[in-house]
Coordinates of C-alpha atoms and ligand atoms in Angstrom, one line a residue:
M41 CA -25.8 11.8 25.4
R42 CA -27.0 9.9 22.4
V43 CA -25.5 6.4 22.9
S44 CA -25.0 3.6 20.4
V45 CA -22.8 0.6 19.7
D46 CA -21.2 0.5 16.2
A47 CA -20.6 -2.6 14.1
A48 CA -17.1 -3.1 15.6
G49 CA -18.5 -3.1 19.1
N50 CA -17.3 0.4 20.0
L51 CA -19.5 2.1 22.6
R52 CA -20.2 5.7 21.5
G53 CA -22.0 8.6 23.1
I54 CA -22.5 12.0 21.5
Y55 CA -22.8 15.2 23.5
S56 CA -24.4 17.8 21.2
G57 CA -22.9 21.2 20.5
E58 CA -24.7 24.5 21.0
S59 CA -25.7 24.5 17.3
V60 CA -25.5 22.0 14.5
S61 CA -22.0 22.8 13.2
G62 CA -21.3 19.3 12.2
E63 CA -17.8 19.5 13.8
R64 CA -17.0 16.8 16.3
L65 CA -14.2 16.2 18.8
L66 CA -13.6 12.6 19.8
I67 CA -12.4 11.6 23.3
G68 CA -11.9 8.1 24.5
S69 CA -9.8 5.0 24.9
H70 CA -10.4 1.2 25.1
L71 CA -12.7 -0.9 27.3
D72 CA -10.9 -4.3 27.2
T73 CA -7.6 -5.1 29.0
V74 CA -5.0 -7.8 29.2
P75 CA -5.9 -10.7 31.6
N76 CA -4.6 -10.1 35.1
A77 CA -3.5 -6.6 34.2
G78 CA -4.4 -3.3 35.8
P79 CA -8.0 -2.2 36.2
Y80 CA -7.2 1.3 34.8
D81 CA -5.6 0.4 31.5
G82 CA -7.9 1.8 28.8
V83 CA -11.1 2.3 30.8
L84 CA -9.6 5.2 32.7
G85 CA -9.6 7.2 29.4
V86 CA -13.3 6.3 28.7
A87 CA -14.4 7.1 32.3
L88 CA -12.5 10.4 32.2
G89 CA -14.3 11.3 29.0
I90 CA -17.7 10.7 30.6
A91 CA -16.6 12.5 33.8
L92 CA -15.6 15.5 31.6
M93 CA -19.1 15.6 30.1
E94 CA -20.6 15.5 33.6
A95 CA -18.2 18.3 34.8
L96 CA -19.5 20.5 31.9
D97 CA -22.8 20.7 33.8
G98 CA -24.7 21.4 30.6
Q99 CA -22.2 23.8 29.1
R100 CA -22.0 23.4 25.2
F101 CA -19.4 24.2 22.6
T102 CA -19.6 25.2 19.0
Y103 CA -18.6 21.6 18.2
E104 CA -20.2 18.3 19.5
I105 CA -18.2 15.8 21.5
E106 CA -18.2 12.1 21.0
I107 CA -17.0 9.8 23.8
V108 CA -15.8 6.4 22.6
G109 CA -15.0 3.1 24.4
F110 CA -13.0 1.2 21.8
S111 CA -13.5 -2.6 21.7
E112 CA -10.7 -5.1 21.6
E113 CA -7.6 -3.0 21.8
S114 CA -5.3 -5.6 23.4
G115 CA -5.6 -8.2 20.7
Q116 CA -6.0 -11.0 23.1
R117 CA -8.6 -13.0 21.2
F118 CA -7.5 -12.7 17.5
G119 CA -3.9 -11.8 18.0
V120 CA -4.4 -8.5 16.2
P121 CA -4.6 -5.4 18.5
F122 CA -6.7 -2.2 18.1
L123 CA -9.7 -3.8 16.4
G124 CA -12.1 -1.0 17.6
S125 CA -9.9 1.9 16.4
R126 CA -8.9 0.0 13.2
A127 CA -12.6 0.0 12.3
W128 CA -12.7 3.8 12.7
V129 CA -9.9 4.3 10.2
G130 CA -11.3 1.6 7.9
R131 CA -8.5 -0.9 8.4
I132 CA -10.6 -4.1 9.0
D133 CA -10.3 -6.0 5.8
E134 CA -11.5 -9.4 4.6
T135 CA -8.3 -11.1 5.8
L136 CA -8.7 -9.7 9.3
L137 CA -12.4 -10.7 9.4
E138 CA -11.4 -14.3 8.5
S139 CA -8.7 -14.6 11.2
K140 CA -9.7 -17.1 13.9
D141 CA -9.5 -17.3 17.7
S142 CA -8.3 -20.4 19.6
S143 CA -11.7 -21.9 19.3
D144 CA -11.7 -21.6 15.5
I145 CA -14.3 -18.8 15.6
S146 CA -13.6 -16.0 13.0
L147 CA -13.7 -12.3 13.8
R148 CA -16.7 -12.1 11.4
E149 CA -18.5 -14.8 13.4
A150 CA -17.6 -13.3 16.7
I151 CA -19.1 -9.9 15.6
S152 CA -22.3 -11.7 14.5
Q153 CA -22.5 -13.7 17.6
Y154 CA -22.4 -10.5 19.6
G155 CA -25.5 -9.3 17.8
L156 CA -23.8 -6.9 15.4
D157 CA -23.6 -6.9 11.6
P158 CA -20.0 -7.2 10.2
S159 CA -21.3 -6.0 6.8
N160 CA -22.0 -2.6 8.5
L161 CA -18.3 -2.1 9.5
H162 CA -18.0 0.8 7.0
D163 CA -20.5 2.8 9.2
A164 CA -17.9 2.9 12.0
V165 CA -15.4 4.8 9.8
V166 CA -14.6 8.3 11.1
T167 CA -16.3 11.1 9.2
P168 CA -14.4 14.1 7.9
D169 CA -16.2 16.4 10.3
T170 CA -14.4 14.8 13.2
F171 CA -11.5 17.3 13.6
A172 CA -9.5 15.8 16.5
F173 CA -9.1 12.9 18.9
L174 CA -8.0 13.1 22.5
E175 CA -7.0 10.0 24.6
Y176 CA -6.2 9.9 28.3
H177 CA -4.3 6.7 29.3
I178 CA -2.6 5.6 32.4
E179 CA 1.1 5.6 31.8
R180 CA 2.3 2.1 31.3
G181 CA 5.6 2.8 32.9
P182 CA 7.5 4.7 35.6
V183 CA 8.5 8.0 33.8
L184 CA 6.0 10.4 35.3
E185 CA 6.4 8.8 38.7
S186 CA 10.1 9.4 38.6
L187 CA 9.6 13.0 37.5
H188 CA 7.0 13.5 40.3
K189 CA 4.5 14.7 37.7
P190 CA 0.8 13.8 37.6
L191 CA 0.3 14.2 33.9
G192 CA 2.3 14.2 30.7
V193 CA 1.7 15.0 27.0
V194 CA 2.9 12.4 24.6
E195 CA 4.8 13.7 21.6
A196 CA 5.2 10.5 19.7
I197 CA 4.7 6.8 20.0
V198 CA 8.0 5.0 19.3
G199 CA 8.9 3.0 16.2
R200 CA 9.6 -0.6 17.0
S201 CA 11.7 -3.4 15.5
R202 CA 12.0 -7.0 16.6
F203 CA 14.6 -9.3 15.1
T204 CA 16.2 -12.6 15.8
V205 CA 20.0 -12.8 15.9
E206 CA 21.9 -16.1 15.7
F207 CA 25.6 -16.9 16.3
I208 CA 26.8 -20.2 15.0
G209 CA 30.0 -21.9 16.1
E210 CA 31.0 -25.5 16.7
P211 CA 30.4 -27.8 19.6
S212 CA 33.5 -29.1 21.2
N213 CA 34.8 -30.4 24.6
S214 CA 35.1 -27.9 27.4
G215 CA 38.0 -29.8 28.9
T216 CA 40.1 -30.5 25.8
T217 CA 39.6 -27.6 23.4
P218 CA 42.2 -24.8 24.1
M219 CA 40.8 -21.3 24.4
H220 CA 42.3 -20.1 21.1
L221 CA 40.8 -23.0 19.1
R222 CA 37.3 -22.5 20.3
R223 CA 34.3 -21.3 18.3
D224 CA 32.1 -20.5 21.3
A225 CA 28.8 -19.0 20.2
L226 CA 27.8 -18.0 23.7
S227 CA 30.9 -16.0 24.4
G228 CA 30.3 -14.1 21.1
A229 CA 26.7 -13.5 22.0
A230 CA 27.6 -12.3 25.4
E231 CA 30.1 -9.8 24.0
W232 CA 27.4 -8.5 21.6
I233 CA 24.7 -8.3 24.3
G234 CA 27.1 -5.9 26.2
M235 CA 27.4 -3.8 23.1
V236 CA 23.6 -3.6 22.8
E237 CA 23.2 -2.3 26.3
Q238 CA 26.1 0.2 25.8
E239 CA 24.6 1.5 22.6
A240 CA 21.1 1.9 24.3
K241 CA 22.7 4.0 27.0
S242 CA 24.6 6.2 24.6
V243 CA 21.6 7.0 22.2
N244 CA 19.1 9.4 23.8
G245 CA 15.6 7.9 23.9
L246 CA 16.6 4.4 22.7
F247 CA 15.2 1.3 24.2
A248 CA 17.1 -1.9 23.3
T249 CA 16.5 -5.2 25.0
V250 CA 17.8 -8.7 24.4
E251 CA 14.7 -10.5 25.6
K252 CA 15.3 -14.2 25.1
V253 CA 18.5 -16.3 24.7
E254 CA 18.5 -19.9 23.6
V255 CA 21.7 -21.8 23.9
F256 CA 22.5 -25.1 22.1
P257 CA 23.4 -27.8 22.9
G258 CA 23.1 -26.5 26.5
A259 CA 25.0 -29.5 27.9
T260 CA 27.6 -29.7 30.6
G261 CA 31.1 -30.4 29.2
V262 CA 30.2 -28.9 25.8
I263 CA 31.1 -25.5 24.4
P264 CA 27.9 -23.9 23.1
S265 CA 27.6 -24.1 19.3
N266 CA 24.5 -22.1 18.6
V267 CA 22.9 -19.1 20.3
T268 CA 19.6 -17.6 19.2
M269 CA 18.5 -14.3 20.7
S270 CA 15.3 -12.2 20.2
V271 CA 15.9 -8.4 20.3
D272 CA 13.4 -5.6 20.7
M273 CA 14.4 -2.0 19.8
R274 CA 12.3 1.2 20.0
H275 CA 12.9 4.9 19.4
P276 CA 10.6 7.9 18.5
S277 CA 12.7 8.6 15.4
D278 CA 12.6 5.9 12.7
K279 CA 15.9 7.3 11.3
T280 CA 17.7 7.0 14.6
L281 CA 16.2 3.5 15.2
N282 CA 17.2 2.2 11.8
G283 CA 20.7 3.7 12.1
T284 CA 21.3 2.2 15.5
I285 CA 20.1 -1.2 14.3
A286 CA 22.4 -1.1 11.3
R287 CA 25.3 -0.2 13.6
L288 CA 24.6 -3.0 16.1
L289 CA 24.3 -5.6 13.3
E290 CA 27.6 -4.4 11.9
K291 CA 29.2 -4.9 15.3
A292 CA 27.6 -8.4 15.5
R293 CA 29.2 -9.3 12.2
H294 CA 32.5 -8.0 13.4
V295 CA 32.2 -10.1 16.6
A296 CA 31.3 -13.2 14.6
Q297 CA 34.2 -12.7 12.2
K298 CA 36.8 -12.2 15.0
R299 CA 35.6 -15.4 16.7
R300 CA 35.2 -17.4 13.5
L301 CA 31.4 -17.7 14.0
R302 CA 28.7 -17.5 11.5
F303 CA 26.1 -14.8 12.0
D304 CA 22.5 -14.6 10.9
V305 CA 19.7 -12.1 11.4
H306 CA 16.0 -12.3 10.7
R307 CA 13.8 -9.1 11.0
N308 CA 10.4 -10.1 12.5
L309 CA 8.6 -6.8 12.9
D310 CA 9.0 -3.2 11.9
H311 CA 6.6 -0.5 13.1
Q312 CA 7.1 3.1 12.2
A313 CA 7.0 5.8 14.9
V314 CA 3.8 7.8 15.0
A315 CA 4.0 11.5 16.0
M316 CA 1.0 13.1 17.8
H317 CA -0.3 16.2 16.1
P318 CA 2.1 19.1 17.0
G319 CA -0.8 21.6 17.3
L320 CA -2.7 19.4 19.6
V321 CA 0.4 18.7 21.7
H322 CA 0.7 22.4 22.1
I323 CA -2.9 22.8 23.2
A324 CA -2.7 19.8 25.6
E325 CA 0.4 21.3 27.2
R326 CA -1.4 24.6 27.6
A327 CA -4.4 22.9 29.1
L328 CA -2.2 21.1 31.6
R329 CA -0.5 24.4 32.6
L330 CA -3.9 26.1 33.0
A331 CA -4.9 23.3 35.3
G332 CA -1.9 24.1 37.4
C333 CA 0.0 21.0 36.3
P334 CA 3.7 21.3 35.4
S335 CA 3.8 20.1 31.8
S336 CA 6.0 17.3 30.7
R337 CA 6.5 16.0 27.2
L338 CA 7.2 12.3 26.9
V339 CA 7.4 9.5 24.4
S340 CA 5.2 6.4 24.6
G341 CA 7.1 3.1 24.4
Y342 CA 3.9 1.3 23.6
G343 CA 1.1 1.5 21.0
H344 CA -2.3 3.1 21.9
D345 CA -5.5 3.7 20.1
A346 CA -4.3 7.3 19.4
M347 CA -1.5 5.7 17.2
I348 CA -4.2 4.2 14.9
M349 CA -6.5 7.2 15.0
A350 CA -3.5 9.5 14.1
E351 CA -3.6 7.9 10.6
K352 CA -6.8 9.7 9.9
I353 CA -7.3 12.6 12.3
P354 CA -5.1 14.9 14.4
S355 CA -4.6 13.0 17.7
A356 CA -3.4 13.9 21.2
L357 CA -2.4 11.5 24.0
I358 CA -2.1 12.5 27.7
F359 CA -0.7 10.1 30.2
V360 CA -1.8 9.9 33.8
R361 CA 0.8 8.9 36.3
S362 CA 0.9 5.2 37.4
P363 CA 1.9 5.2 41.1
D364 CA 5.0 3.0 41.6
G365 CA 5.2 2.9 37.8
L366 CA 3.3 -0.3 37.6
S367 CA 2.3 -1.6 34.2
Q368 CA 0.4 -4.8 33.3
H369 CA 0.0 -5.5 37.0
P370 CA -3.2 -6.3 38.9
G371 CA -2.0 -4.0 41.7
M372 CA -2.0 -0.9 39.4
Q373 CA -3.4 2.1 41.2
I374 CA -4.4 5.7 40.4
S375 CA -4.3 8.8 42.6
P376 CA -7.7 10.6 42.9
A377 CA -5.8 14.0 42.9
D378 CA -4.2 13.1 39.5
V379 CA -7.7 12.2 38.2
E380 CA -9.0 15.6 39.4
L381 CA -6.1 17.3 37.5
A382 CA -6.9 15.2 34.4
I383 CA -10.5 16.4 34.5
S384 CA -9.5 20.0 35.1
S385 CA -7.0 19.9 32.2
G386 CA -9.6 18.3 30.0
L387 CA -12.0 21.2 30.6
H388 CA -9.3 23.6 29.6
F389 CA -8.5 21.4 26.5
L390 CA -12.2 21.7 25.4
K391 CA -12.0 25.5 25.6
E392 CA -8.5 25.8 24.1
I393 CA -9.3 23.6 21.1
T394 CA -12.1 25.9 19.9
G395 CA -9.5 27.9 17.9
F396 CA -8.0 24.7 16.4
S397 CA -8.9 25.2 12.7
R398 CA -10.6 22.4 11.0
K399 CA -9.5 23.6 7.6
T400 CA -5.8 23.1 8.4
T401 CA -6.4 19.6 9.7
V402 CA -8.6 18.6 6.8
S403 CA -6.0 19.8 4.2
A404 CA -3.2 18.0 6.1
Y405 CA -5.1 14.7 6.2
A406 CA -6.9 14.8 2.9
Ligands
LIG508 ZN1 -4.3 0.6 27.1

């Protein structure tokens, strides 16, 4: 393979096609990981790409194949994730280049210190002849394990909203304030937290979590006057997610009104859901079946490089089972049999994608 490192620190290797068609399939994932997390997060997808090229044993296709190890996916240093894949879709701007790490070193300086030239970042941008991206990634969760399936095809990466909810009552004495005269913010919050869980269980595919609760004044003998909660909600459909959030906030207002509390909400983050390319989902499923692997479609509750790449090129994401469903855990393992199936499915994917028309993808993404 012809190996290079681009200006964003992405490690790239090109496996030539049988002729110079100019068309290129991209396969890869990220090389970095979260401190103290699993050894397979990201790098499994890069190693699988290289293993696939090895398994080809010299066989060539009409298109060339590029294997990529994306740099800085987890956003540990600059607080912004997906730096490597952002460079591919041309989303590293001046503001991002000026963002600083904890030692006050900017991203621009870090790239230079690594021996690369940040003014060459545009060279990393994906070219129109790249017709698809395939990412293998260890599942960061227990779904495949619970289904007893080694591999799964991701249909969509969930949309995500984070917001802060506050109930405001009045501090008063726990021993002297009769129940009907209280404005207990914590009791109101508790009632609403129950509703969040109920709603999450009743809407298919919804994840809703009250992650942090702060109670004031938090003193013995005092009825709580303020409760601040951070809430995380995710769903593969933005419409369902926004509808559910609106419904839950309405219920919160109702709880507050009934209990004579004030209620406040602050939206902190809104990420839209990203669908993987339906044509590639179909090909990936077929490749899994041909490899003798029962296919299973799933949704990713977490962002991956494929989510960024999907902005510019048709993308597919295949999860490999994480035994015991471990995620962000140093004890994360992988089954050699699952890896063998992943390689075998990848070989089928390379054959099946030959018919995937570049024309349709170019017009869809132009
Ligand atoms: Zn990852």
